[in-house]
């Protein structure tokens, strides 16, 4: 088949990877590199103790975490891309920690990737993180991981075989016999993995998409002394998350700004808010320690759930969007399932997502 993948974020890159493994398609990747979510993200893969109630989301996130782990092993991913360093959840209250531990024990029965669950005293956590002021005890989950979105895409692209990579914005049009054309070219199958830009691209074909942009910002700080790069991610209660990096520094974030639109400017107010969160845990931190900012645009839906599948029954146009703040966790599984739909494999979509028609309709 002649396949077009539009959008080289985590979804598109994973679709491209799995389809190239089949060695029987010609794949053209299109991306012109607008401020995508994946490139800005430094993410945490640890969905098991989430309080989200949606079962479809949990199935997708739990199985998504396993798919990334398998992908990392299969492709020999280096630890600057994906590092199963574990995560530590801090809790002020002993009974909250017990409840979290109990939930972990329950969920681990169907999610062996979670690994060990260990309660840690504030002192033992402080010993791990020099220069940090840790007042709370924590729960360590050994199977949690951190991932760098940009490096993940770059790594998978190198393991994929694309017939062409076209760095241009895509416009969809209809030919005289109503076939969908990608920049005036015809394909047997088209995958729209364009994140928050799905409403724009489908507007041309007369569709209305219930997806909105959400701005996310992170700061990167240098640490003295440098942190061990394999330290777990630290998730303090009521604060931002702290993600140790492989250069000895730390990422602090992220924000979830529903009114930020597609704006990619670093905002001073958010910068000070992220720094203040950092200073409550690392008292020596100052503005001068900030070495970088990352800003990205996530896509989100009214029910905060991702959706994916064929645009309409049997259509050769596949879509995925709405991955929100857990898209690094769910994206690779979504990409894998889309590639299986293209391969006509049987896929139990309702276990993982609601119908695409809940989110996309013809504009009247
Ligand atoms: C700051 C931040 C922190 C995050 N932290 C986490 C985390 O800890 N854990 C987690 O699981 N997730 C996290 N996420 C969420 C995750 O990064 C996203 O949900 C996920 O990357 C979305 O992937 P995507 O492939 O759907 O979209 P994107 O990564 O946005 O990719 C879409 C691509 O489509 C391209 N495109 C759009 N329109 C066109 C067009 N017309 N023509 C050509 N190309 C086009 C864009 O250039 C872009 O590259 C975070 C996100 C941000 C911003």
Coordinates of C-alpha atoms in Angstrom, one line a residue, residues 20-349:
X20 CA 7.9 -0.2 8.1
X21 CA 8.5 -3.4 10.0
X22 CA 6.0 -5.1 7.6
X23 CA 8.4 -4.2 4.6
X24 CA 5.5 -4.2 2.2
X25 CA 4.3 -0.6 2.1
X26 CA 5.7 2.6 0.8
X27 CA 5.4 5.2 3.5
X28 CA 5.6 8.9 3.2
X29 CA 5.9 11.0 6.4
X30 CA 4.7 14.6 6.3
X31 CA 5.5 17.1 9.1
X32 CA 6.5 20.7 8.9
X33 CA 7.4 21.0 12.5
X34 CA 4.9 23.4 14.1
X35 CA 5.3 23.5 17.9
X36 CA 4.3 19.9 18.5
X37 CA 3.5 18.4 21.9
X38 CA 5.9 15.5 21.7
X39 CA 9.0 17.6 21.0
X40 CA 8.4 19.8 24.0
X41 CA 7.7 17.0 26.4
X42 CA 9.8 15.3 29.0
X43 CA 7.5 12.7 30.3
X44 CA 6.6 10.3 33.0
X45 CA 5.3 6.8 32.2
X46 CA 3.6 5.7 35.3
X47 CA -0.2 5.5 34.8
X48 CA -1.0 2.8 37.4
X49 CA -1.8 4.9 40.4
X50 CA -3.8 7.5 38.5
X51 CA -7.1 8.5 40.1
X52 CA -8.8 8.9 36.7
X53 CA -12.0 6.9 36.6
X54 CA -12.4 6.1 32.9
X55 CA -11.8 2.4 32.3
X56 CA -11.0 2.9 28.6
X57 CA -8.3 5.4 29.5
X58 CA -6.8 3.1 32.1
X59 CA -6.7 0.2 29.7
X60 CA -5.0 2.4 27.1
X61 CA -2.5 3.9 29.6
X62 CA -1.6 0.6 31.3
X63 CA -1.1 -1.3 28.1
X64 CA 0.5 1.7 26.6
X65 CA 3.2 1.7 29.3
X66 CA 3.9 -2.0 28.4
X67 CA 4.1 -1.2 24.7
X68 CA 6.8 1.5 25.2
X69 CA 8.7 -0.9 27.4
X70 CA 8.6 -3.6 24.7
X71 CA 9.5 -1.0 22.0
X72 CA 12.5 0.1 24.1
X73 CA 13.8 -3.5 24.4
X74 CA 13.1 -4.4 20.8
X75 CA 14.9 -1.3 19.4
X76 CA 17.7 -1.1 22.0
X77 CA 16.6 2.3 23.1
X78 CA 19.3 4.2 25.1
X79 CA 18.5 5.6 28.6
X80 CA 18.6 9.2 27.4
X81 CA 15.4 8.3 25.4
X82 CA 13.6 5.9 27.7
X83 CA 14.8 5.1 31.2
X84 CA 12.9 2.8 33.6
X85 CA 14.2 4.7 36.6
X86 CA 11.1 4.3 38.8
X87 CA 9.0 7.0 40.3
X88 CA 8.5 8.2 43.9
X89 CA 5.1 9.6 45.0
X90 CA 5.3 11.8 48.1
X91 CA 2.4 11.9 50.5
X92 CA 2.0 14.1 53.6
X93 CA -0.5 11.8 55.2
X94 CA 0.3 8.2 56.3
X95 CA -3.2 6.9 55.4
X96 CA -3.0 8.4 51.9
X97 CA 0.3 6.6 51.4
X98 CA -1.3 3.3 52.6
X99 CA -4.2 3.8 50.2
X100 CA -1.8 4.4 47.3
X101 CA 0.2 1.3 48.2
X102 CA -3.0 -0.7 48.4
X103 CA -4.2 0.5 45.0
X104 CA -0.7 -0.4 43.7
X105 CA -0.9 -3.9 45.1
X106 CA -4.4 -4.4 43.4
X107 CA -3.4 -2.9 40.1
X108 CA -0.1 -4.8 39.9
X109 CA -2.0 -8.1 39.5
X110 CA -2.8 -7.0 36.0
X111 CA 0.2 -4.8 35.4
X112 CA 3.4 -6.7 36.3
X113 CA 5.5 -3.9 34.7
X114 CA 4.8 -1.9 37.9
X115 CA 7.5 -3.9 39.6
X116 CA 8.4 -3.3 43.2
X117 CA 6.4 -1.1 45.6
X118 CA 8.4 0.2 48.5
X119 CA 7.5 2.7 51.2
X120 CA 10.4 5.2 51.8
X121 CA 11.0 7.5 54.7
X122 CA 11.6 11.2 54.0
X123 CA 15.2 10.9 55.1
X124 CA 15.9 8.0 52.8
X125 CA 14.5 10.0 49.9
X126 CA 16.5 13.1 50.9
X127 CA 19.6 10.9 50.9
X128 CA 18.9 10.0 47.3
X129 CA 18.5 13.6 46.1
X130 CA 21.4 15.8 47.4
X131 CA 20.3 19.4 48.0
X132 CA 16.6 18.5 48.2
X133 CA 14.4 19.2 51.3
X134 CA 12.0 16.3 51.6
X135 CA 9.5 16.5 54.4
X136 CA 7.1 13.7 53.3
X137 CA 7.4 10.0 53.1
X138 CA 7.0 8.3 49.7
X139 CA 6.0 5.3 47.7
X140 CA 8.6 4.0 45.2
X141 CA 7.3 2.2 42.1
X142 CA 10.2 0.6 40.3
X143 CA 8.5 0.1 36.9
X144 CA 7.8 3.8 36.3
X145 CA 9.9 5.4 33.6
X146 CA 10.9 8.8 32.1
X147 CA 11.0 9.5 28.4
X148 CA 12.2 12.3 26.2
X149 CA 9.6 12.9 23.5
X150 CA 11.8 14.5 20.9
X151 CA 14.5 11.9 21.3
X152 CA 11.9 9.1 21.2
X153 CA 10.6 10.3 17.8
X154 CA 14.1 10.8 16.4
X155 CA 15.1 7.3 17.6
X156 CA 12.1 5.6 16.1
X157 CA 12.4 7.5 12.8
X158 CA 16.0 6.1 12.5
X159 CA 14.6 2.6 12.9
X160 CA 11.9 3.2 10.3
X161 CA 12.0 3.1 6.5
X162 CA 10.2 6.0 4.8
X163 CA 9.9 6.3 1.1
X164 CA 10.0 10.1 1.6
X165 CA 9.9 12.6 4.4
X166 CA 8.2 15.8 3.3
X167 CA 8.7 18.8 5.5
X168 CA 5.7 20.8 4.3
X169 CA 2.3 21.7 5.7
X170 CA -0.4 19.3 4.4
X171 CA -3.7 20.3 2.9
X172 CA -6.3 17.8 2.2
X173 CA -8.6 18.2 -0.8
X174 CA -11.2 16.1 -2.6
X175 CA -10.6 14.9 -6.1
X176 CA -13.4 15.0 -8.7
X177 CA -14.3 11.4 -7.8
X178 CA -14.3 12.3 -4.1
X179 CA -10.9 10.7 -3.2
X180 CA -9.0 12.5 -0.4
X181 CA -5.8 14.0 -1.8
X182 CA -2.7 14.9 0.3
X183 CA -1.1 18.0 -1.2
X184 CA -2.6 16.8 -4.6
X185 CA -1.2 13.3 -4.2
X186 CA -3.3 10.1 -3.9
X187 CA -2.6 7.4 -1.3
X188 CA -4.2 4.1 -0.5
X189 CA -4.3 5.0 3.2
X190 CA -3.9 8.3 5.1
X191 CA -3.1 8.6 8.8
X192 CA -3.9 11.9 10.4
X193 CA -1.7 12.0 13.5
X194 CA -1.7 15.8 13.8
X195 CA -2.5 16.3 17.5
X196 CA -4.1 19.6 18.3
X197 CA -4.2 20.5 14.6
X198 CA -6.8 17.9 13.6
X199 CA -9.7 20.4 13.5
X200 CA -7.7 22.6 11.0
X201 CA -6.8 19.8 8.6
X202 CA -10.3 18.2 8.6
X203 CA -12.1 21.5 8.2
X204 CA -11.2 21.4 4.5
X205 CA -13.2 18.2 4.1
X206 CA -16.2 19.7 5.9
X207 CA -15.7 18.0 9.4
X208 CA -16.1 19.6 12.8
X209 CA -13.7 18.1 15.4
X210 CA -14.2 18.5 19.2
X211 CA -10.5 19.0 20.1
X212 CA -8.9 22.0 21.7
X213 CA -5.3 23.1 22.3
X214 CA -3.7 23.1 25.7
X215 CA -0.5 24.9 26.4
X216 CA 2.2 23.1 28.5
X217 CA 5.4 24.6 29.8
X218 CA 8.4 23.1 31.6
X219 CA 11.7 24.6 32.9
X220 CA 15.0 22.8 32.9
X221 CA 17.4 23.7 35.8
X222 CA 21.1 22.9 36.4
X223 CA 22.0 21.2 39.6
X224 CA 25.0 21.5 41.8
X225 CA 26.1 18.8 42.6
X226 CA 24.8 17.1 39.5
X227 CA 22.1 14.6 40.0
X228 CA 22.6 10.9 39.2
X229 CA 20.8 10.6 35.8
X230 CA 19.1 7.3 36.7
X231 CA 17.3 8.8 39.8
X232 CA 13.6 8.1 39.9
X233 CA 11.1 10.8 39.0
X234 CA 9.9 12.6 42.1
X235 CA 6.2 13.5 42.3
X236 CA 5.6 15.6 45.4
X237 CA 2.0 16.1 46.5
X238 CA 0.5 19.4 45.3
X239 CA 3.6 20.4 43.4
X240 CA 5.0 20.0 39.9
X241 CA 6.9 16.9 39.0
X242 CA 10.7 16.7 39.1
X243 CA 12.4 14.7 36.3
X244 CA 16.2 14.1 36.6
X245 CA 17.9 14.3 33.2
X246 CA 20.9 12.6 31.8
X247 CA 23.1 15.7 31.9
X248 CA 22.8 15.9 35.7
X249 CA 20.1 18.6 35.6
X250 CA 16.4 18.5 36.3
X251 CA 13.1 19.2 34.6
X252 CA 10.3 20.8 36.6
X253 CA 6.7 20.9 35.2
X254 CA 4.5 20.8 33.5
X255 CA 1.6 23.3 33.3
X256 CA -1.8 22.6 31.9
X257 CA -3.1 25.9 30.4
X258 CA -6.5 25.4 28.8
X259 CA -6.7 29.1 27.7
X260 CA -3.2 29.2 26.1
X261 CA -4.3 28.3 22.6
X262 CA -1.5 27.6 20.2
X263 CA 0.8 30.3 21.8
X264 CA 4.4 29.0 22.2
X265 CA 5.8 32.0 24.1
X266 CA 7.3 31.4 27.6
X267 CA 5.2 33.3 30.1
X268 CA 7.0 35.1 32.9
X269 CA 4.2 34.3 35.4
X270 CA 4.4 30.6 34.6
X271 CA 8.2 30.7 34.8
X272 CA 8.0 32.1 38.3
X273 CA 5.3 29.6 39.3
X274 CA 7.4 26.7 38.1
X275 CA 10.5 28.1 39.8
X276 CA 8.6 28.6 43.1
X277 CA 7.4 25.0 43.0
X278 CA 11.1 24.0 42.5
X279 CA 12.2 26.2 45.4
X280 CA 9.8 24.6 47.9
X281 CA 11.8 21.3 47.4
X282 CA 15.2 22.7 46.4
X283 CA 15.7 25.8 48.6
X284 CA 18.9 26.9 46.9
X285 CA 17.3 27.1 43.4
X286 CA 17.4 30.6 41.8
X287 CA 16.4 32.1 38.5
X288 CA 20.0 31.8 37.4
X289 CA 19.8 28.0 37.5
X290 CA 17.1 27.9 34.8
X291 CA 18.9 26.8 31.6
X292 CA 16.0 26.1 29.2
X293 CA 12.3 26.3 28.7
X294 CA 10.0 24.0 26.8
X295 CA 6.6 25.0 25.5
X296 CA 4.2 22.6 23.7
X297 CA 0.6 22.3 22.5
X298 CA -1.3 19.3 23.7
X299 CA -4.7 18.3 22.2
X300 CA -7.6 17.7 24.6
X301 CA -11.2 16.7 24.3
X302 CA -14.3 17.5 26.5
X303 CA -14.0 14.2 28.4
X304 CA -10.2 14.4 28.4
X305 CA -10.0 11.1 26.5
X306 CA -8.0 10.3 23.4
X307 CA -9.8 8.9 20.4
X308 CA -8.5 7.1 17.3
X309 CA -9.6 4.8 14.5
X310 CA -11.1 5.1 11.0
X311 CA -12.8 8.5 10.3
X312 CA -15.9 6.6 9.2
X313 CA -16.6 2.9 9.0
X314 CA -14.2 1.3 6.5
X315 CA -12.6 4.7 5.5
X316 CA -9.0 4.7 4.4
X317 CA -8.6 7.9 6.5
X318 CA -7.4 7.2 10.0
X319 CA -7.3 9.7 12.8
X320 CA -5.9 10.0 16.3
X321 CA -6.0 13.1 18.6
X322 CA -6.9 14.3 22.1
X323 CA -4.0 12.5 23.8
X324 CA -3.8 15.3 26.4
X325 CA -1.3 15.2 29.3
X326 CA -0.7 11.4 29.1
X327 CA 0.0 11.1 25.4
X328 CA 3.5 9.9 25.8
X329 CA 2.1 7.0 27.7
X330 CA -0.8 6.2 25.3
X331 CA 0.7 7.4 22.0
X332 CA 2.8 4.3 21.1
X333 CA -0.1 1.9 21.7
X334 CA -2.4 4.1 19.7
X335 CA 0.2 4.1 16.9
X336 CA 0.5 0.3 17.1
X337 CA -3.2 -0.2 17.0
X338 CA -3.6 2.1 14.0
X339 CA -0.9 0.1 12.1
X340 CA -2.9 -3.1 13.0
X341 CA -6.1 -1.6 11.6
X342 CA -4.2 -0.8 8.3
X343 CA -2.9 -4.4 8.3
X344 CA -6.5 -5.6 8.7
X345 CA -5.7 -7.3 11.9
X346 CA -8.6 -7.7 14.4
X347 CA -8.4 -4.9 17.0
X348 CA -10.7 -4.6 20.0
X349 CA -11.0 -0.8 19.8

